[in-house]
Every structure is written in structure tokens, then in C-alpha cells.
Short mmCIF file of C-alpha atoms in Angstrom, two decimals:
data_model
loop_
_atom_site.label_atom_id
_atom_site.label_comp_id
_atom_site.label_asym_id
_atom_site.label_seq_id
_atom_site.Cartn_x
_atom_site.Cartn_y
_atom_site.Cartn_z
CA MET A 289 33.88 19.52 28.15
CA THR A 290 30.54 20.45 30.56
CA ARG A 291 28.12 18.02 31.72
CA LYS A 292 25.58 19.44 29.59
CA SER A 293 27.46 19.40 26.72
CA ARG A 294 28.22 15.93 27.55
CA GLN A 295 25.01 15.20 27.92
CA THR A 296 24.09 16.39 24.61
CA ASN A 297 26.35 14.42 22.57
CA THR A 298 25.33 11.28 24.51
CA SER A 299 21.80 12.19 23.26
CA GLY A 300 23.15 12.82 20.16
CA ARG A 301 24.65 9.61 19.84
CA PHE A 302 21.80 7.65 20.96
CA ALA A 303 19.32 9.48 18.35
CA ILE A 304 21.39 8.81 15.53
CA ARG A 305 21.31 4.93 16.64
CA SER A 306 17.76 4.80 17.07
CA ASP A 307 17.51 6.06 13.38
CA VAL A 308 19.72 3.74 11.95
CA THR A 309 17.83 1.12 14.08
CA HIS A 310 14.71 2.03 13.07
CA ARG A 311 15.91 2.32 9.34
CA TRP A 312 17.15 -1.45 9.47
CA ARG A 313 14.18 -2.66 10.88
CA GLY A 314 11.94 -0.66 7.90
CA ALA A 315 14.75 -2.24 5.13
CA ALA A 316 14.03 -5.78 6.44
CA ALA A 317 10.36 -5.46 6.81
CA LEU A 318 10.24 -4.76 2.90
CA ALA A 319 12.57 -7.64 2.28
CA VAL A 320 10.77 -9.96 4.15
CA ALA A 321 7.26 -8.76 2.41
CA LEU A 322 9.02 -8.93 -1.05
CA ALA A 323 9.70 -12.32 -0.18
CA LEU A 324 6.24 -13.27 0.81
CA VAL A 325 5.14 -11.47 -2.36
CA LEU A 326 7.45 -14.21 -4.09
CA ALA A 327 6.26 -17.05 -2.04
CA ILE A 328 2.44 -16.24 -3.49
CA ALA A 329 3.90 -15.90 -6.90
CA LEU A 330 5.25 -18.97 -7.50
CA PRO A 331 2.56 -21.15 -6.29
CA GLN A 332 0.10 -19.14 -8.45
CA ARG A 333 2.50 -19.61 -11.64
CA TRP A 334 2.76 -23.31 -10.60
CA GLY A 335 -1.16 -23.55 -10.62
CA ILE A 336 -1.27 -24.60 -6.95
CA LEU A 337 -3.42 -21.68 -6.09
CA THR A 338 -5.71 -22.34 -8.92
CA GLY A 339 -8.45 -24.26 -7.05
CA LEU A 340 -8.50 -21.39 -4.58
CA ASN A 341 -8.30 -18.59 -6.53
CA ARG A 342 -10.93 -20.20 -8.85
CA GLY A 343 -13.44 -21.04 -6.42
CA LEU A 344 -13.42 -17.61 -4.62
CA MET A 345 -13.69 -15.74 -7.82
CA THR A 346 -16.59 -18.39 -9.04
CA ALA A 347 -18.12 -17.25 -5.55
CA ALA A 348 -18.03 -13.46 -6.29
CA GLY A 349 -19.55 -14.26 -9.87
CA GLN A 350 -22.47 -15.79 -8.58
CA ALA A 351 -22.96 -13.37 -5.98
CA ARG A 352 -22.63 -10.54 -8.68
CA ASP A 353 -25.73 -12.35 -10.20
CA THR A 354 -28.25 -11.93 -7.17
CA GLY A 355 -30.09 -9.16 -6.11
CA PHE A 356 -27.77 -8.16 -3.47
CA GLY A 357 -25.03 -8.19 -6.52
CA ALA A 358 -26.82 -5.93 -8.53
CA LEU A 359 -26.72 -3.27 -5.57
CA ALA A 360 -23.19 -4.10 -4.79
CA THR A 361 -21.48 -4.03 -8.29
CA PRO A 362 -21.88 0.19 -8.59
CA LEU A 363 -20.26 0.44 -5.29
CA MET A 364 -17.26 -1.97 -6.38
CA GLN A 365 -17.32 -0.18 -9.53
CA ALA A 366 -17.03 3.43 -7.64
CA ALA A 367 -14.65 1.92 -5.14
CA SER A 368 -12.26 0.86 -7.93
CA PHE A 369 -12.58 3.96 -10.08
CA VAL A 370 -11.39 6.07 -6.70
CA GLY A 371 -8.52 3.74 -6.21
CA GLU A 372 -7.39 4.18 -9.51
CA THR A 373 -3.77 5.38 -9.98
CA VAL A 374 -5.34 8.54 -11.56
CA GLY A 375 -7.61 8.91 -8.44
CA ARG A 376 -5.42 7.86 -5.80
CA LEU A 377 -2.78 10.73 -7.29
CA VAL A 378 -5.76 13.41 -7.00
CA LEU A 379 -6.48 12.45 -3.42
CA LEU A 380 -2.54 12.52 -3.20
CA ALA A 381 -2.66 16.21 -4.25
CA VAL A 382 -5.69 17.11 -1.79
CA ALA A 383 -3.48 15.54 1.01
CA ILE A 384 -0.57 17.66 0.03
CA VAL A 385 -2.37 20.78 -0.17
CA TRP A 386 -4.09 19.92 3.62
CA LEU A 387 -0.59 19.40 4.90
CA LEU A 388 0.74 22.52 3.48
CA VAL A 389 -2.29 24.39 4.93
CA GLY A 390 -1.05 23.04 8.04
CA ARG A 391 2.66 24.02 7.46
CA ARG A 392 3.82 19.98 7.28
CA GLY A 393 5.71 20.54 4.70
CA TRP A 394 8.04 17.63 5.30
CA ASP A 395 5.14 15.36 6.14
CA ALA A 396 4.02 16.65 2.50
CA LEU A 397 7.42 15.14 1.13
CA TRP A 398 7.13 12.01 2.90
CA LEU A 399 3.52 11.60 1.58
CA THR A 400 4.58 11.96 -1.61
CA ALA A 401 7.71 9.74 -1.76
CA THR A 402 5.99 7.30 0.19
CA VAL A 403 2.85 7.20 -2.81
CA LEU A 404 4.78 7.53 -5.74
CA GLY A 405 7.49 5.58 -4.80
CA GLY A 406 5.00 2.63 -3.95
CA THR A 407 3.61 2.87 -7.32
CA LEU A 408 6.83 2.49 -9.24
CA LEU A 409 7.67 -0.61 -7.18
CA ASN A 410 4.47 -2.10 -8.05
CA LEU A 411 4.79 -1.26 -11.70
CA ALA A 412 8.18 -2.73 -11.50
CA LEU A 413 6.97 -5.79 -9.81
CA LYS A 414 4.16 -6.57 -12.18
CA GLN A 415 6.71 -6.55 -15.43
CA LEU A 416 8.96 -9.03 -13.37
CA PHE A 417 6.12 -11.60 -12.74
CA ALA A 418 3.97 -10.68 -15.92
CA ALA A 419 0.93 -12.31 -15.23
CA PRO A 420 -2.12 -12.40 -17.48
CA ARG A 421 -5.28 -11.18 -16.11
CA PRO A 422 -8.11 -13.77 -14.90
CA ASP A 423 -10.51 -14.71 -17.72
CA LEU A 424 -12.57 -16.61 -15.66
CA LEU A 425 -15.54 -13.89 -15.37
CA PRO A 426 -16.07 -10.87 -17.62
CA HIS A 427 -14.67 -8.25 -16.71
CA LEU A 428 -16.13 -5.16 -15.40
CA ASP A 429 -13.79 -2.87 -15.39
CA ILE A 430 -11.16 -1.79 -18.29
CA VAL A 431 -7.64 -3.08 -17.57
CA HIS A 432 -4.24 -3.03 -19.34
CA SER A 433 -1.58 -3.77 -17.48
CA TYR A 434 -0.27 -7.07 -16.07
CA SER A 435 -2.25 -8.70 -12.87
CA PHE A 436 0.11 -9.82 -10.11
CA PRO A 437 0.42 -8.26 -7.72
CA SER A 438 -2.79 -5.90 -7.69
CA GLY A 439 -1.91 -1.95 -7.99
CA HIS A 440 -5.04 -1.19 -6.26
CA ALA A 441 -4.37 -3.25 -3.36
CA ALA A 442 -0.86 -2.15 -3.07
CA GLY A 443 -1.25 1.56 -3.82
CA ASN A 444 -4.30 2.06 -1.72
CA LEU A 445 -3.10 0.47 1.24
CA ILE A 446 0.29 2.61 0.95
CA PHE A 447 -1.85 5.73 0.31
CA PHE A 448 -4.61 5.15 3.40
CA GLY A 449 -2.12 3.81 5.16
CA ALA A 450 0.16 6.83 5.44
CA ILE A 451 -2.93 9.25 5.58
CA ALA A 452 -3.54 7.35 8.72
CA MET A 453 0.16 7.52 10.15
CA LEU A 454 0.07 11.52 9.48
CA GLY A 455 -3.70 11.62 10.90
CA ARG A 456 -2.83 9.67 14.18
CA ARG A 457 -6.37 9.13 15.03
CA ARG A 458 -8.09 5.64 15.89
CA ALA A 459 -10.91 6.66 13.50
CA GLY A 460 -8.63 7.15 10.81
CA TRP A 461 -7.08 3.72 10.93
CA ALA A 462 -10.61 2.17 10.90
CA ILE A 463 -11.37 4.39 7.69
CA ALA A 464 -8.36 3.50 6.27
CA THR A 465 -8.86 -0.02 6.73
CA LEU A 466 -12.46 0.07 5.27
CA CYS A 467 -11.04 1.87 2.20
CA ILE A 468 -8.17 -0.53 1.64
CA ALA A 469 -10.56 -3.71 2.14
CA LEU A 470 -13.55 -2.45 -0.20
CA ILE A 471 -10.94 -1.36 -3.12
CA GLY A 472 -8.63 -4.82 -2.78
CA VAL A 473 -12.36 -6.94 -2.55
CA SER A 474 -13.66 -4.82 -5.55
CA ARG A 475 -11.08 -6.10 -7.61
CA ILE A 476 -11.94 -9.52 -6.91
CA TRP A 477 -15.73 -8.86 -7.68
CA LEU A 478 -15.16 -7.24 -10.92
CA GLY A 479 -12.92 -10.28 -12.25
CA VAL A 480 -10.02 -8.49 -12.94
CA HIS A 481 -7.60 -9.72 -10.32
CA TRP A 482 -7.08 -13.20 -8.59
CA PRO A 483 -7.59 -13.22 -4.83
CA SER A 484 -3.78 -13.97 -4.91
CA ASP A 485 -3.06 -10.99 -6.59
CA VAL A 486 -4.73 -8.73 -3.97
CA THR A 487 -3.26 -10.49 -1.20
CA ALA A 488 0.08 -9.97 -2.74
CA GLY A 489 -0.62 -6.35 -3.00
CA TRP A 490 -1.58 -5.97 0.55
CA VAL A 491 1.54 -7.75 1.41
CA GLU A 492 3.67 -5.50 -0.82
CA GLY A 493 1.95 -2.34 0.31
CA VAL A 494 2.43 -3.31 4.35
CA GLY A 495 6.23 -3.93 3.18
CA TRP A 496 6.76 -0.69 1.49
CA LEU A 497 4.92 1.21 4.22
CA LEU A 498 6.82 -0.33 7.14
CA PHE A 499 9.72 0.79 5.05
CA CYS A 500 8.71 4.24 4.68
CA ALA A 501 7.21 4.87 8.23
CA ALA A 502 11.08 4.38 9.22
CA TRP A 503 12.03 7.66 7.98
CA GLN A 504 8.38 9.27 9.25
CA ALA A 505 9.68 9.88 12.66
CA LYS A 506 12.64 11.97 11.23
CA THR A 507 10.15 13.84 8.97
CA LEU A 508 7.76 14.59 11.85
CA THR A 509 10.47 16.28 14.23
CA ARG A 510 11.58 18.65 11.28
CA PRO A 511 10.30 22.15 11.42
#
């Protein structure tokens, strides 16, 4: 065996080892995130978070009744509309076309799997916890599913976070953070989620995104 072939074999073994390490770390991040979601769900169910949730949502309700609230509510409704599952899928379709035009087919596949997988995970968690919606404020949005964890918070953190990863621009991360925060806060403002629902959704989204990011490096090196 020549020196060059030995170096190639060694590099290949290191690359495989690195891939496995990244994937284990991604799986560990998801496991920690799900444990944290459970750590929020149980105190919420036991009433430990009731005072905090009601206090924050009451403050949102009071703000809705001010002059500022009259201006902010349409913005919150628009943000929530964009962050709906249907709106997110439309944005996903646009992003996929953009990636395919740029000949980034593996990135498009990764983005699709990341977003759809995250949506399915959230639906499963909602069914598992079966938490009712808040009834403290009049709902300014039509909702039919369970409350915990927030699908808007999780789904949009996953989508915009994944887009920022693929874009690899500091400005992209700033815009993604703004969109994630605005959509999450809008759910509390509209009275359809407790703050702990949104927090748990963000935690879930971070865990799933880190899990999927462990596979992203592989896709970025594909032709």
C-alpha cells in the first residue's frame, strides 16, 4: 500500500468517525430538549406555572386594550398567519425552488426532511400531552389543536433556523431570530398559547434543529 493510499484510508476513517460523533451529539441534543419539554409540561400540568402564565398573559391582554395594542394586534395576527402550518409549507416550497435553481438538491432534501419531520414531532407531542388551550383572554385566532407545545414556536424556529443555516449569513440569523420571536410572542398576544407553551415549542425546535444539523454537513458536501 502506498503512502498516498494509507493517508486516504486514514482520512476516510477520521471522516466516518467525525460523522458518527456529530450524529450522536445531535441525538443527545434532541434528547436533552425533549427532557426539558417534559420538565416544562409537568409543572404546567401541576399548576406550578399557573401564576407566571396568567400574569404574563394578563399583561398581554392589558396591552391589547391600549392604543399601542390597537396597532400591534394586526401585526401579531399577520405574523401568526404567516407562521401557520400552511403558510410555513408555502415558504418551504419557495425555499425548495430557490435551492433547486441554485443546484443545491441535497440542501433542498435536507430542508424538506427537517421541516416536515419537525412538524410531525410537534403533532406527536401535542397528542401526548393533550393540553387544553388557555381561556384567560378572548382568542384572536381560530385554533383547533392542543396547546402544548406551541406548533408555531417550534415549527418556525425549525424553518427559519434551517434557512439561516443554509444561507450562512449573519444577517440571515438576525432576520430568523426576529421572525421566530415575533411569531412566538404573537401566540401569547392573541390569547391562544400560554407563555410556557411557546417556551416549550422553542426548546423542542432547538433540539430538533440541532439533531438535523448533525446531518447537514454531509449534505453540504454532496454534489
